[in-house]
Each structure stands twice: as C-alpha cells, then as structure tokens.
mmCIF file of N, CA and C and ligand atoms in Angstrom:
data_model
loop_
_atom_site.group_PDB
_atom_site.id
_atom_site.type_symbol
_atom_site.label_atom_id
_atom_site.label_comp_id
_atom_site.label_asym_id
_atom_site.label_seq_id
_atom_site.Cartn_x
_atom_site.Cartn_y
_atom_site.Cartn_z
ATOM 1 N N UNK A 105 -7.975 -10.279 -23.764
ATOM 2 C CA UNK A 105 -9.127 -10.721 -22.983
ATOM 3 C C UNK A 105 -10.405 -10.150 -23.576
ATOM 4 N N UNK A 106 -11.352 -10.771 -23.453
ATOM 5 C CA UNK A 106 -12.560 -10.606 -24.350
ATOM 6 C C UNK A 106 -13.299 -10.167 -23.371
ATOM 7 N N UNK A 107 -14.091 -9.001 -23.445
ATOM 8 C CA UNK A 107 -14.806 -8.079 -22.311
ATOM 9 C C UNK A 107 -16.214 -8.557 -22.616
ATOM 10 N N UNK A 108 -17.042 -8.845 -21.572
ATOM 11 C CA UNK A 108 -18.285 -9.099 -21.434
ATOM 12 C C UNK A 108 -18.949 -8.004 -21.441
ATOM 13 N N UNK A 109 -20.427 -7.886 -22.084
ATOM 14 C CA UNK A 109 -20.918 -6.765 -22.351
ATOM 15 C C UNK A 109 -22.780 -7.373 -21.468
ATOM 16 N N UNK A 110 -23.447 -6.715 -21.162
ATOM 17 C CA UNK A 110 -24.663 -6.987 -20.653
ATOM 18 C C UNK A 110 -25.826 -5.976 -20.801
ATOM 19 N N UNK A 111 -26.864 -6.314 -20.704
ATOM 20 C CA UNK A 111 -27.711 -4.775 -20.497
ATOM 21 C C UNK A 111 -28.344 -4.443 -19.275
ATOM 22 N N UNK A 112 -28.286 -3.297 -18.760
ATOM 23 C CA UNK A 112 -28.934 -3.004 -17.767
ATOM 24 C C UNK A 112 -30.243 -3.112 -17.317
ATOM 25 N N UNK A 113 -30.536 -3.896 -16.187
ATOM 26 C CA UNK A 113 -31.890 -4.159 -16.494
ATOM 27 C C UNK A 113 -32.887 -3.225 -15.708
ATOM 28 N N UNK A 114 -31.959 -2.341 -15.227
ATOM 29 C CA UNK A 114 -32.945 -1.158 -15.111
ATOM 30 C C UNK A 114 -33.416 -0.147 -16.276
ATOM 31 N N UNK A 115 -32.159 0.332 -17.090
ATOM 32 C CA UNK A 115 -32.448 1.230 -18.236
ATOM 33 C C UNK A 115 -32.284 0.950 -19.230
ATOM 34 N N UNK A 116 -32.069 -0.609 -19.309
ATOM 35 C CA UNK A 116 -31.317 -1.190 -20.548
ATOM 36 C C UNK A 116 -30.128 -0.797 -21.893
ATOM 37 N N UNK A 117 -29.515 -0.198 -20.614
ATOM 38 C CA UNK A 117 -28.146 0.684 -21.840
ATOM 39 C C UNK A 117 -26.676 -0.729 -21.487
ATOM 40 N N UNK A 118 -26.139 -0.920 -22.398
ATOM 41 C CA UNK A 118 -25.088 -2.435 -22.610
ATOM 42 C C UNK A 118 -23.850 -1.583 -21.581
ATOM 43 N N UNK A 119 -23.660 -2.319 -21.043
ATOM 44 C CA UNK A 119 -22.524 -1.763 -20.147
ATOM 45 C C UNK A 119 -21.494 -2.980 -19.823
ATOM 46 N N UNK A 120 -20.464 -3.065 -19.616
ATOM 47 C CA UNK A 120 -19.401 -4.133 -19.113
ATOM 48 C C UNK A 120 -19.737 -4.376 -18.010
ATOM 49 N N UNK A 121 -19.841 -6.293 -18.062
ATOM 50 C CA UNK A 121 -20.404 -6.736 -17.099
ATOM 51 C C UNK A 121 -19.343 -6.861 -15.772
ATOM 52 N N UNK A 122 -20.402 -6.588 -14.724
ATOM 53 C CA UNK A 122 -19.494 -6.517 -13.593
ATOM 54 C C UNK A 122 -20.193 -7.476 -12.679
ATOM 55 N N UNK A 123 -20.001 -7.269 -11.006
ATOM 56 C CA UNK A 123 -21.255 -8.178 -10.175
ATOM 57 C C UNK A 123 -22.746 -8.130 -10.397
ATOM 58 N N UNK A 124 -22.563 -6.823 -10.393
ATOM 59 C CA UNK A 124 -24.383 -6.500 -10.866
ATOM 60 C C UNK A 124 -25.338 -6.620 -11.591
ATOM 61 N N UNK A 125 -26.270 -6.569 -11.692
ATOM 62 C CA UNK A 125 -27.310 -6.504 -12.763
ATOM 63 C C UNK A 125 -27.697 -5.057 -13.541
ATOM 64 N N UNK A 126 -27.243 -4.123 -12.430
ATOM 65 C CA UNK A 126 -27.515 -2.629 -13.146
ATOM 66 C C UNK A 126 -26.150 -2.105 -13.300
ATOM 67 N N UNK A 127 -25.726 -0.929 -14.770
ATOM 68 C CA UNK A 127 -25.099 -0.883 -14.840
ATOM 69 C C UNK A 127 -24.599 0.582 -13.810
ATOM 70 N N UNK A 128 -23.082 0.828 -14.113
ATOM 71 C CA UNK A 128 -22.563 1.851 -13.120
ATOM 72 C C UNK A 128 -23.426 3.668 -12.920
ATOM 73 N N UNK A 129 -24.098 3.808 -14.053
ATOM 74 C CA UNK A 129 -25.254 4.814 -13.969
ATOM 75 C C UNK A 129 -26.087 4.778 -12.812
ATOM 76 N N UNK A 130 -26.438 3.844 -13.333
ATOM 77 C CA UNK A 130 -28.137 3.353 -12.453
ATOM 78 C C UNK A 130 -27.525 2.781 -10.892
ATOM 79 N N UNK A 131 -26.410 2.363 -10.700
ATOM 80 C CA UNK A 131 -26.229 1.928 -9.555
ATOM 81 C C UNK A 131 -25.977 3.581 -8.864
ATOM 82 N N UNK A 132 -24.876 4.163 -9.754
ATOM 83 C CA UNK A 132 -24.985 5.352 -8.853
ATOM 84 C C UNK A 132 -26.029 6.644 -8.667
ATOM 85 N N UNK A 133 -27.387 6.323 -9.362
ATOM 86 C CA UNK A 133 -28.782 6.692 -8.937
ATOM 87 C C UNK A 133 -29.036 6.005 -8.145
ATOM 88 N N UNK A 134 -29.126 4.693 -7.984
ATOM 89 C CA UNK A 134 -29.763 3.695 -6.815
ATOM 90 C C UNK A 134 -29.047 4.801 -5.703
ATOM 91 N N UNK A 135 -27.940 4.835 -5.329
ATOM 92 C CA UNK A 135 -26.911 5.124 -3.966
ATOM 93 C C UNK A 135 -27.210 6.379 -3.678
ATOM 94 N N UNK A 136 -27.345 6.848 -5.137
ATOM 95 C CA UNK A 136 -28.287 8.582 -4.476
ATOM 96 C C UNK A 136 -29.280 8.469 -3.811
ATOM 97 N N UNK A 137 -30.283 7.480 -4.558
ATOM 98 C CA UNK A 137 -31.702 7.303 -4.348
ATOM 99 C C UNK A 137 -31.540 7.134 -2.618
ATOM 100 N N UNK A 138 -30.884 6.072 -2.287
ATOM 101 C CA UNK A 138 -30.830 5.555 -0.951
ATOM 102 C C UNK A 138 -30.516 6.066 -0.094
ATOM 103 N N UNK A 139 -29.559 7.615 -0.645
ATOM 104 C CA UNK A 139 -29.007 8.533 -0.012
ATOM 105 C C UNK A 139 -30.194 9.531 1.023
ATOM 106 N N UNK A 140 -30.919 9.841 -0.391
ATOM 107 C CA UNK A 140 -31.913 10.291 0.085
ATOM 108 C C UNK A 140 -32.976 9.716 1.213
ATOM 109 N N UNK A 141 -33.684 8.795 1.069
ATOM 110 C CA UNK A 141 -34.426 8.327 1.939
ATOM 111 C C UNK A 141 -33.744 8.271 3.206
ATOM 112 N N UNK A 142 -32.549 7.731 3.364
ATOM 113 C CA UNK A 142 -31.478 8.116 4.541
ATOM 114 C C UNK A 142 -31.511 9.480 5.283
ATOM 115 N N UNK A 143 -31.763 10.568 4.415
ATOM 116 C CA UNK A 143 -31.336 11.969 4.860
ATOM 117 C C UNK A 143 -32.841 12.251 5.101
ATOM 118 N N UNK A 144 -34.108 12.072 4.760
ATOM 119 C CA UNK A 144 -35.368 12.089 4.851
ATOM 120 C C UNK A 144 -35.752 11.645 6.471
ATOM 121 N N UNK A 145 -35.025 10.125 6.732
ATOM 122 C CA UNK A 145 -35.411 9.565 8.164
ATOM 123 C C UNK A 145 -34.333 10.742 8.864
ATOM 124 N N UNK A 146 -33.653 11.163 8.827
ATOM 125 C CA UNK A 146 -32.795 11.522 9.542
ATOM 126 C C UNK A 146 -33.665 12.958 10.146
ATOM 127 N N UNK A 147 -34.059 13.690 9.130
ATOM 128 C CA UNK A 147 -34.822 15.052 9.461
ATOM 129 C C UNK A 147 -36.037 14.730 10.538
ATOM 130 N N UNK A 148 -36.451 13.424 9.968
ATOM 131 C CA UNK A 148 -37.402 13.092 10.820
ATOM 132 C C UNK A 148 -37.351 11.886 12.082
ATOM 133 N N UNK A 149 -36.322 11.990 12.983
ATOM 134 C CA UNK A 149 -35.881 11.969 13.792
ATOM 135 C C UNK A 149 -36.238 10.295 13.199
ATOM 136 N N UNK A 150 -35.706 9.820 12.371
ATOM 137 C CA UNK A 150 -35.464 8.254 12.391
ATOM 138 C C UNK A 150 -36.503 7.320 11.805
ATOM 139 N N UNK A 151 -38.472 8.279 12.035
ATOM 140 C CA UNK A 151 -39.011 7.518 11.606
ATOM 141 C C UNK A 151 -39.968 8.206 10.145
ATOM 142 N N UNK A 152 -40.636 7.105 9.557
ATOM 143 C CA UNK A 152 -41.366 7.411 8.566
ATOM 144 C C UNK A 152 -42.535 6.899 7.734
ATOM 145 N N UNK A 153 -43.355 7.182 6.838
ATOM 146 C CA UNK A 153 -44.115 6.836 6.728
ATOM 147 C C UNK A 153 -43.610 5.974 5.238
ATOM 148 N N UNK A 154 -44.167 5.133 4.320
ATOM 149 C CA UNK A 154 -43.332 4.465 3.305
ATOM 150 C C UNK A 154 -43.925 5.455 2.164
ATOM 151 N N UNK A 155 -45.057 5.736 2.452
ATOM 152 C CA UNK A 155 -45.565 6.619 1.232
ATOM 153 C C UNK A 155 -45.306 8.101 1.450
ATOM 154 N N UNK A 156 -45.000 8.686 2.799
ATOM 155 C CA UNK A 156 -44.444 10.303 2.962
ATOM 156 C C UNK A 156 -43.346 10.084 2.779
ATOM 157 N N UNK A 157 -42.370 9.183 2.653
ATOM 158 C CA UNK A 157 -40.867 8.741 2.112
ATOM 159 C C UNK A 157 -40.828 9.067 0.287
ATOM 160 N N UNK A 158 -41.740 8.343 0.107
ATOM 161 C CA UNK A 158 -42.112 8.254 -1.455
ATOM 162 C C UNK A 158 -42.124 9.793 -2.060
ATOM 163 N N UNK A 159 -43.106 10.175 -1.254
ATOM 164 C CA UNK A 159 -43.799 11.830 -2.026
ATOM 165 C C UNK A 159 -42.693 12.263 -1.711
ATOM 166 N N UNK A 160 -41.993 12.924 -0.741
ATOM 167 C CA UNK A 160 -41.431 13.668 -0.394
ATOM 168 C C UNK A 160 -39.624 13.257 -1.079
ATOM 169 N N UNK A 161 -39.049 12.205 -1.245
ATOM 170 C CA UNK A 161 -37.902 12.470 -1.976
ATOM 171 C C UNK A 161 -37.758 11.783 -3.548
ATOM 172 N N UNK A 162 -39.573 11.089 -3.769
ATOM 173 C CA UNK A 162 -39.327 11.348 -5.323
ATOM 174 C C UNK A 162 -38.868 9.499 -5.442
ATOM 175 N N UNK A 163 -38.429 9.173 -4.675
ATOM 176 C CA UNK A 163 -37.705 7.906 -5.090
ATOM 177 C C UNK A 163 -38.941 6.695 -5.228
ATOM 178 N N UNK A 164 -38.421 6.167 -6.057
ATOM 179 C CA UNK A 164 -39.382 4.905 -6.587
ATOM 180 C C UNK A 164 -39.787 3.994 -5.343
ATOM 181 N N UNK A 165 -41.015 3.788 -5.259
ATOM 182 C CA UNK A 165 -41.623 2.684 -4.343
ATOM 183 C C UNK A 165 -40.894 1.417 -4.049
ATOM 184 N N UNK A 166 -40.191 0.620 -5.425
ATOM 185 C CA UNK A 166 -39.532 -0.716 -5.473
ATOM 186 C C UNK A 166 -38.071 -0.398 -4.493
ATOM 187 N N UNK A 167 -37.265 0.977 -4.771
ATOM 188 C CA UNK A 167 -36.335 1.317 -4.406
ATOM 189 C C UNK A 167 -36.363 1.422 -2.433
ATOM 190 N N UNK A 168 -37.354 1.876 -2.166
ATOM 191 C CA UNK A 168 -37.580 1.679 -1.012
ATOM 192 C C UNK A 168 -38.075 0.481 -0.124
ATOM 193 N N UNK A 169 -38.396 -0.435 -0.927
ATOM 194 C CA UNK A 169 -39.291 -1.909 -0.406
ATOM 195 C C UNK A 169 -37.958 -2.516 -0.413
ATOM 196 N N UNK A 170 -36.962 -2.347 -1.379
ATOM 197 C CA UNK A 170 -36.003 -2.917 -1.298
ATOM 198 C C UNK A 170 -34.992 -3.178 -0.394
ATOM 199 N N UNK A 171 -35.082 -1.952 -0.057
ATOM 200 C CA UNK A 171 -34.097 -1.319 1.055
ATOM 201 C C UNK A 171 -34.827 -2.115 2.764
ATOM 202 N N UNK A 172 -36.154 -1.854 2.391
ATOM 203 C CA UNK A 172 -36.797 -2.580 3.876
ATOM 204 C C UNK A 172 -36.500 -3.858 3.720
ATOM 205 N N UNK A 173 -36.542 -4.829 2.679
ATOM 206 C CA UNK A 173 -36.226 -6.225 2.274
ATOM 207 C C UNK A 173 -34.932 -6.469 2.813
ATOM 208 N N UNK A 174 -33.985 -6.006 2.612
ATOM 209 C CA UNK A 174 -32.525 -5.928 2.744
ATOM 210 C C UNK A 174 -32.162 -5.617 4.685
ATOM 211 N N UNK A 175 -33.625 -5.148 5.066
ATOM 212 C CA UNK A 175 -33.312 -4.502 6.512
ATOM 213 C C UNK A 175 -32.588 -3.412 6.763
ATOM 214 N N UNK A 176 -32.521 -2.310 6.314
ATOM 215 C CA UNK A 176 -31.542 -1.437 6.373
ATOM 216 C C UNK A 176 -32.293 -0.735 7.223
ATOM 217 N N UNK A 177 -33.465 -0.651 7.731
ATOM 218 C CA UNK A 177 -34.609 0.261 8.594
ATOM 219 C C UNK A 177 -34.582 -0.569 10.240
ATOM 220 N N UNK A 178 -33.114 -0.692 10.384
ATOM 221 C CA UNK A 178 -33.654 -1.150 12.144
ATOM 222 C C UNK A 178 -32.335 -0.291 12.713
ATOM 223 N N UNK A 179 -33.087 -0.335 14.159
ATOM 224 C CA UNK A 179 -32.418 0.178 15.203
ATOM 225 C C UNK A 179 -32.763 1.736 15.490
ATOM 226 N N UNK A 180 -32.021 2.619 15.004
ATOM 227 C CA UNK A 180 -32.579 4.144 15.102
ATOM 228 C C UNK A 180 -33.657 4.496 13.783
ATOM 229 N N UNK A 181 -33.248 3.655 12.986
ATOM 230 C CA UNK A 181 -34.704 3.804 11.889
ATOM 231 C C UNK A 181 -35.336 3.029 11.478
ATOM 232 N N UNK A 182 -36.727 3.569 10.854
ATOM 233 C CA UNK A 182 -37.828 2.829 11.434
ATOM 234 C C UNK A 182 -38.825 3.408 10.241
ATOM 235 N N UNK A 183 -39.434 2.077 9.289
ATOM 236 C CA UNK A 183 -40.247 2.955 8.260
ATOM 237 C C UNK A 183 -41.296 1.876 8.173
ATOM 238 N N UNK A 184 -42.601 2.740 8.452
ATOM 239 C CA UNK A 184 -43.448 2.373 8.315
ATOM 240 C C UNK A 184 -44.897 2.207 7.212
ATOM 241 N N UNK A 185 -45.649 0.973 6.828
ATOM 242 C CA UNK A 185 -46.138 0.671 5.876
ATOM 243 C C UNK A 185 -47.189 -0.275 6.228
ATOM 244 N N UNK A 186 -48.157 0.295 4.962
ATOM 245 C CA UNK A 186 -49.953 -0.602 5.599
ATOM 246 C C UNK A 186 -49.725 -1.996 5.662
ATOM 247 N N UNK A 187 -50.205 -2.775 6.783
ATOM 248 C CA UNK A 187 -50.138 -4.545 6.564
ATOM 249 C C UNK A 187 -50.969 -5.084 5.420
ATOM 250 N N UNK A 188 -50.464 -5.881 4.441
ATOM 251 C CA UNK A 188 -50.997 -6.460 3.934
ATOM 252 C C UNK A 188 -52.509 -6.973 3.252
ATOM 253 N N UNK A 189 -52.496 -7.053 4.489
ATOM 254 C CA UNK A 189 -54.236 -7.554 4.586
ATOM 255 C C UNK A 189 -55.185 -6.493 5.373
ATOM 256 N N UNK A 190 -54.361 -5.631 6.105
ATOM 257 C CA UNK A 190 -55.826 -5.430 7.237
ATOM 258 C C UNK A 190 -55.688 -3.403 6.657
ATOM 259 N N UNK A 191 -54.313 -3.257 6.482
ATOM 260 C CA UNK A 191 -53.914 -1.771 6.183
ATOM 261 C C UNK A 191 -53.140 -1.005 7.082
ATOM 262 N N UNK A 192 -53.159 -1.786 8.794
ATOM 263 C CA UNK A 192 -52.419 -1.006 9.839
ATOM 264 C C UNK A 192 -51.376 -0.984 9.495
ATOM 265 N N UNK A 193 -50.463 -0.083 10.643
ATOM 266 C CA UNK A 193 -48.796 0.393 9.989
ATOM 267 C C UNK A 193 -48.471 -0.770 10.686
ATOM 268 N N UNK A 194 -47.008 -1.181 9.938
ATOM 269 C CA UNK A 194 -46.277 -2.189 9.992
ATOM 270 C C UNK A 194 -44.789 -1.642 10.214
ATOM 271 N N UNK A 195 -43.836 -2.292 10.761
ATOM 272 C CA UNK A 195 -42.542 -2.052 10.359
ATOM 273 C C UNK A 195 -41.807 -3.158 10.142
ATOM 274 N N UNK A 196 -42.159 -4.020 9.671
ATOM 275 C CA UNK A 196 -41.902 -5.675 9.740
ATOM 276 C C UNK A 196 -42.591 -6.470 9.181
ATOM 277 N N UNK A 197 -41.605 -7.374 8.129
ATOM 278 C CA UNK A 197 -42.730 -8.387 7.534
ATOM 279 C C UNK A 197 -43.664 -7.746 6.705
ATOM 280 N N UNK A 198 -44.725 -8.375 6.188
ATOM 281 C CA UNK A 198 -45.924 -7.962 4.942
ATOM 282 C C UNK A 198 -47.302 -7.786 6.008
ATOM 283 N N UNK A 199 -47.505 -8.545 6.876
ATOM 284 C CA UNK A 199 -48.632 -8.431 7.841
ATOM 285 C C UNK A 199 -48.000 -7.890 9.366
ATOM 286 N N UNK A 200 -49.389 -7.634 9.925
ATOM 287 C CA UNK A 200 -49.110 -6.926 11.316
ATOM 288 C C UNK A 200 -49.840 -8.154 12.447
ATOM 289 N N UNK A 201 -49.294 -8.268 13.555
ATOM 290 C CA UNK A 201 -49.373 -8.936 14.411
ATOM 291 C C UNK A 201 -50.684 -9.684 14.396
ATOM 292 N N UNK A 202 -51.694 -8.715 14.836
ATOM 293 C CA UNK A 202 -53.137 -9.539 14.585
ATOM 294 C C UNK A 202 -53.108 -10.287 13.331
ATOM 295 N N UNK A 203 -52.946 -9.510 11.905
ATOM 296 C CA UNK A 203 -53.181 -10.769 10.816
ATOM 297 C C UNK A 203 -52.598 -11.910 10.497
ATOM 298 N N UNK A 204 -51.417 -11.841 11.500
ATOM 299 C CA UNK A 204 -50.562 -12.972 11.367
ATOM 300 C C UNK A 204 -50.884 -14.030 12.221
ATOM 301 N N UNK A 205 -51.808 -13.781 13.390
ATOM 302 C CA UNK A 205 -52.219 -14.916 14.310
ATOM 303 C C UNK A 205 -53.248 -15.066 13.725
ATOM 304 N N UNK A 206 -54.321 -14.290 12.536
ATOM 305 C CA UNK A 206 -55.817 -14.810 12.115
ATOM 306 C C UNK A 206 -55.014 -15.760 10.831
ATOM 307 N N UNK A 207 -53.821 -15.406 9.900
ATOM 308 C CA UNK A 207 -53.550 -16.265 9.292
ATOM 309 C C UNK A 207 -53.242 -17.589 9.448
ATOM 310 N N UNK A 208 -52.577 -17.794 10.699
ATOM 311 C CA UNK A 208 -51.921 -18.961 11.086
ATOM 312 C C UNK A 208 -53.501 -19.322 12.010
ATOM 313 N N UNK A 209 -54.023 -19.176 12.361
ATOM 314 C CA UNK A 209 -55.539 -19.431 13.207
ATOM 315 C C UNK A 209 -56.320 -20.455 11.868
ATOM 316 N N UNK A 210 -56.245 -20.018 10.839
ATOM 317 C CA UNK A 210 -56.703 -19.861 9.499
ATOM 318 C C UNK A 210 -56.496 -21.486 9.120
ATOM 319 N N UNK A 211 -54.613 -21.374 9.283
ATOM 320 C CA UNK A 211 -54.394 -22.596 8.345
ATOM 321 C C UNK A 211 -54.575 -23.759 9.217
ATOM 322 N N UNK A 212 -54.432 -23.287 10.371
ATOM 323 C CA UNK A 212 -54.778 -24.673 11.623
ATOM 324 C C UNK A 212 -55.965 -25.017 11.111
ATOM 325 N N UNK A 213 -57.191 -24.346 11.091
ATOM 326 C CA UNK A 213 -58.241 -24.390 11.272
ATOM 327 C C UNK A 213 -59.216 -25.167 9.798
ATOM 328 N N UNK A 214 -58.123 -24.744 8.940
ATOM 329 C CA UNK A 214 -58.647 -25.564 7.727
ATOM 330 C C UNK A 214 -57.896 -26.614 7.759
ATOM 331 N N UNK A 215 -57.085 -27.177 8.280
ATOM 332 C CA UNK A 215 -56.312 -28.384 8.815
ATOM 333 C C UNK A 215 -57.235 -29.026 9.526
ATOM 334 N N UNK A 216 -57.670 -28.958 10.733
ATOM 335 C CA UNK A 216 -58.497 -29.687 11.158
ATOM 336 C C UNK A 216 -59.917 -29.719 10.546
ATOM 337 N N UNK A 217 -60.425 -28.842 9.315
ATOM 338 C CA UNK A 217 -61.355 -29.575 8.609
ATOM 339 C C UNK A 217 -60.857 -30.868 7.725
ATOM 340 N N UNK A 218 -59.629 -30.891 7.265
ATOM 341 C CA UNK A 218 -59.443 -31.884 6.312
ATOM 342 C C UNK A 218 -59.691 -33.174 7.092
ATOM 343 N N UNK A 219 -58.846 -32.727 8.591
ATOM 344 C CA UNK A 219 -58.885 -34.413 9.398
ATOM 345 C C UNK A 219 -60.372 -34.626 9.438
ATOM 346 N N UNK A 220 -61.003 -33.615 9.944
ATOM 347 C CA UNK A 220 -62.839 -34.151 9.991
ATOM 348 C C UNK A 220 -63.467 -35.205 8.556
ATOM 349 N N UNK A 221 -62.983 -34.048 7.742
ATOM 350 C CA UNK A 221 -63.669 -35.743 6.086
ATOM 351 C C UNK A 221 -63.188 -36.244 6.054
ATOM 352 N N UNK A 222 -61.649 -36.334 6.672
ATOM 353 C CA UNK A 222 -61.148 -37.832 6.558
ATOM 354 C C UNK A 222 -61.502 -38.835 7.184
ATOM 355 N N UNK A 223 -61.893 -38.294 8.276
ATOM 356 C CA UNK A 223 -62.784 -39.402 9.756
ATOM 357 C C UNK A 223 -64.438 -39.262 8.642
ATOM 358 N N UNK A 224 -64.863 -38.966 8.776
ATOM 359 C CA UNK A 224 -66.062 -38.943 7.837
ATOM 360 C C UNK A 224 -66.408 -39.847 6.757
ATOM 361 N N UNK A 225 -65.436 -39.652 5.647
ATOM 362 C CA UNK A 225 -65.174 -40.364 4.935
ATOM 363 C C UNK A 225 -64.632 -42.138 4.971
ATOM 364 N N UNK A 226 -63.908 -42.029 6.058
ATOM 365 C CA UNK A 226 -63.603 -43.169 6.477
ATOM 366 C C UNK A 226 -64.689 -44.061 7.269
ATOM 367 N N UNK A 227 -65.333 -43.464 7.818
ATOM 368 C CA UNK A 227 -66.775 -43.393 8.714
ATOM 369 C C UNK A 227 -68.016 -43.973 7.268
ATOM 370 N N UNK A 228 -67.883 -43.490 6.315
ATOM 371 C CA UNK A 228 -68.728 -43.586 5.453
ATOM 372 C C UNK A 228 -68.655 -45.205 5.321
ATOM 373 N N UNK A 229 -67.330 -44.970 4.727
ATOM 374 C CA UNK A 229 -66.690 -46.158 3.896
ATOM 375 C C UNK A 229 -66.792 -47.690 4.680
ATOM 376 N N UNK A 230 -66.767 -47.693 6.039
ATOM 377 C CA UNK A 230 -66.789 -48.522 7.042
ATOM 378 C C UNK A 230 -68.411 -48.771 7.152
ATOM 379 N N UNK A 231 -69.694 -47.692 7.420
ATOM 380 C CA UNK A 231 -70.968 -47.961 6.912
ATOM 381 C C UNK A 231 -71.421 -48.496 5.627
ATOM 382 N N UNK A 232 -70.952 -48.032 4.946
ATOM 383 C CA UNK A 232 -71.270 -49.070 3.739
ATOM 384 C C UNK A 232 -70.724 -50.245 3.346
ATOM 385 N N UNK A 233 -69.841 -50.114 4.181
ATOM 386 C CA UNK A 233 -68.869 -52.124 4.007
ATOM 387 C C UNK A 233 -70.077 -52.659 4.770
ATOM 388 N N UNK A 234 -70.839 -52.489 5.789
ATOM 389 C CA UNK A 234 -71.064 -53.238 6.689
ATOM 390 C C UNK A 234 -72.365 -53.446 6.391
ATOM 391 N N UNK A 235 -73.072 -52.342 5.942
ATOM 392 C CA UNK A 235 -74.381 -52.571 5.609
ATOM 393 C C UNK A 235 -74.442 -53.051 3.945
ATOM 394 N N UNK A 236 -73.127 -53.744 3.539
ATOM 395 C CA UNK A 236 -73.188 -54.762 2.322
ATOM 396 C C UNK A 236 -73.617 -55.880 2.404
ATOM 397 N N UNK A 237 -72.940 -55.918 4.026
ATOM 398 C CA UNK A 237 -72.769 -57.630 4.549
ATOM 399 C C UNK A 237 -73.823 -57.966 4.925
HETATM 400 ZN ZN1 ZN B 340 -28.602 1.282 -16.171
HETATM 401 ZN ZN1 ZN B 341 -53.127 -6.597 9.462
#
C-alpha cells in the first residue's frame, strides 16, 4: 500500500496523511493549546476576556476564535470579545445586539431607497412619454 504523505499547514513539516490538515505535532499543541484556555476559564469561574485569555496563556488569537467558532464557550463558559463594529463585549456572533438591529435597520433602509428611484425613475420616464405627445 502506497502511504500518502502531506504537509502541515500549520508548520509545514510532510507527515502521513490522515483526516486532518495539521499534522500529529501540531494537533497535539492545538489540544494543549485548548487545554489551556479551558483551565484559564476554569480559575476564572467560567468567564473571560478574549484578549486576558490571549496574554495570560500565550495561545494564539486564531486558536481561540476558533474554538468560539466551533462553540465550545456555552453554558458554564463564557468568553468575551469587542463587537465588531461598535467595540462592546460580545459573547456571540461578530456584532452585539444594538449593531445588529442598526445593521439590519441599514439594509431595510437602503432597500427602500432603491424602490424610491425606481418610482422616480419610472415617474420620469412616464413625464417624458407624455410631454412628447
Ligand atoms: Zn504541523
Ligand atoms: Zn456593536
């Protein structure tokens, strides 16, 4: 049998390909990594900040966004991070409540400008047919 070989695309060292994309090194840093932030909420009774997570056990920013992506932060833990747009803490999603009703406020609202030039435009188009005739 002919063994598949790949590179890691975290550290790029060729390793036998398995499910993953990273090889068995780097996965078992990831599991540390995750270990940690785990044992971090825990001291701190469950909750946290995303950047006092960061400083304090060292682990990469992506490694932790990941982990919130995946949902692993509900129920007794709980990690918190600036919204998007405005900077308040979040524990959910990329925006926080208010920016999410000014976003969606937003797209309505430039929605009903389009219908306005379309009545406008159509409005035009109907004045100048008429004042041809
Ligand atoms: Zn690797
Ligand atoms: Zn916001």
């Amino acid at each position: 049998m002919k063994v598949k070989v790949k590179n890691c695309i975290q550290c790029g060292r060729l390793f036998v390909e398995t499910a993953g994309a990273i090889c068995p090194g780097c996965f078992h840093l990831l599991q540390e990594q995750e270990e940690q932030v785990f044992r971090f909420l825990q001291r701190n009774g469950g909750h946290g900040l995303l950047e006092q997570i960061i400083a304090a056990t060292g682990v990469p920013k992506s490694v932790v966004i990941d982990m919130l992506k995946r949902g692993w932060f509900q129920g007794e833990y709980s990690v918190e991070y600036p919204c998007e747009r405005c900077g308040s803490l979040i524990s959910d999603g990329k925006l926080c409540p208010t920016c999410i009703r000014f976003v969606r406020h937003e797209v309505r609202g430039s929605a009903n400008t389009d219908i306005v030039t379309t009545r406008k435009n159509r409005f035009h188009s109907w004045e100048d047919r008429h004042k041809k005739k």
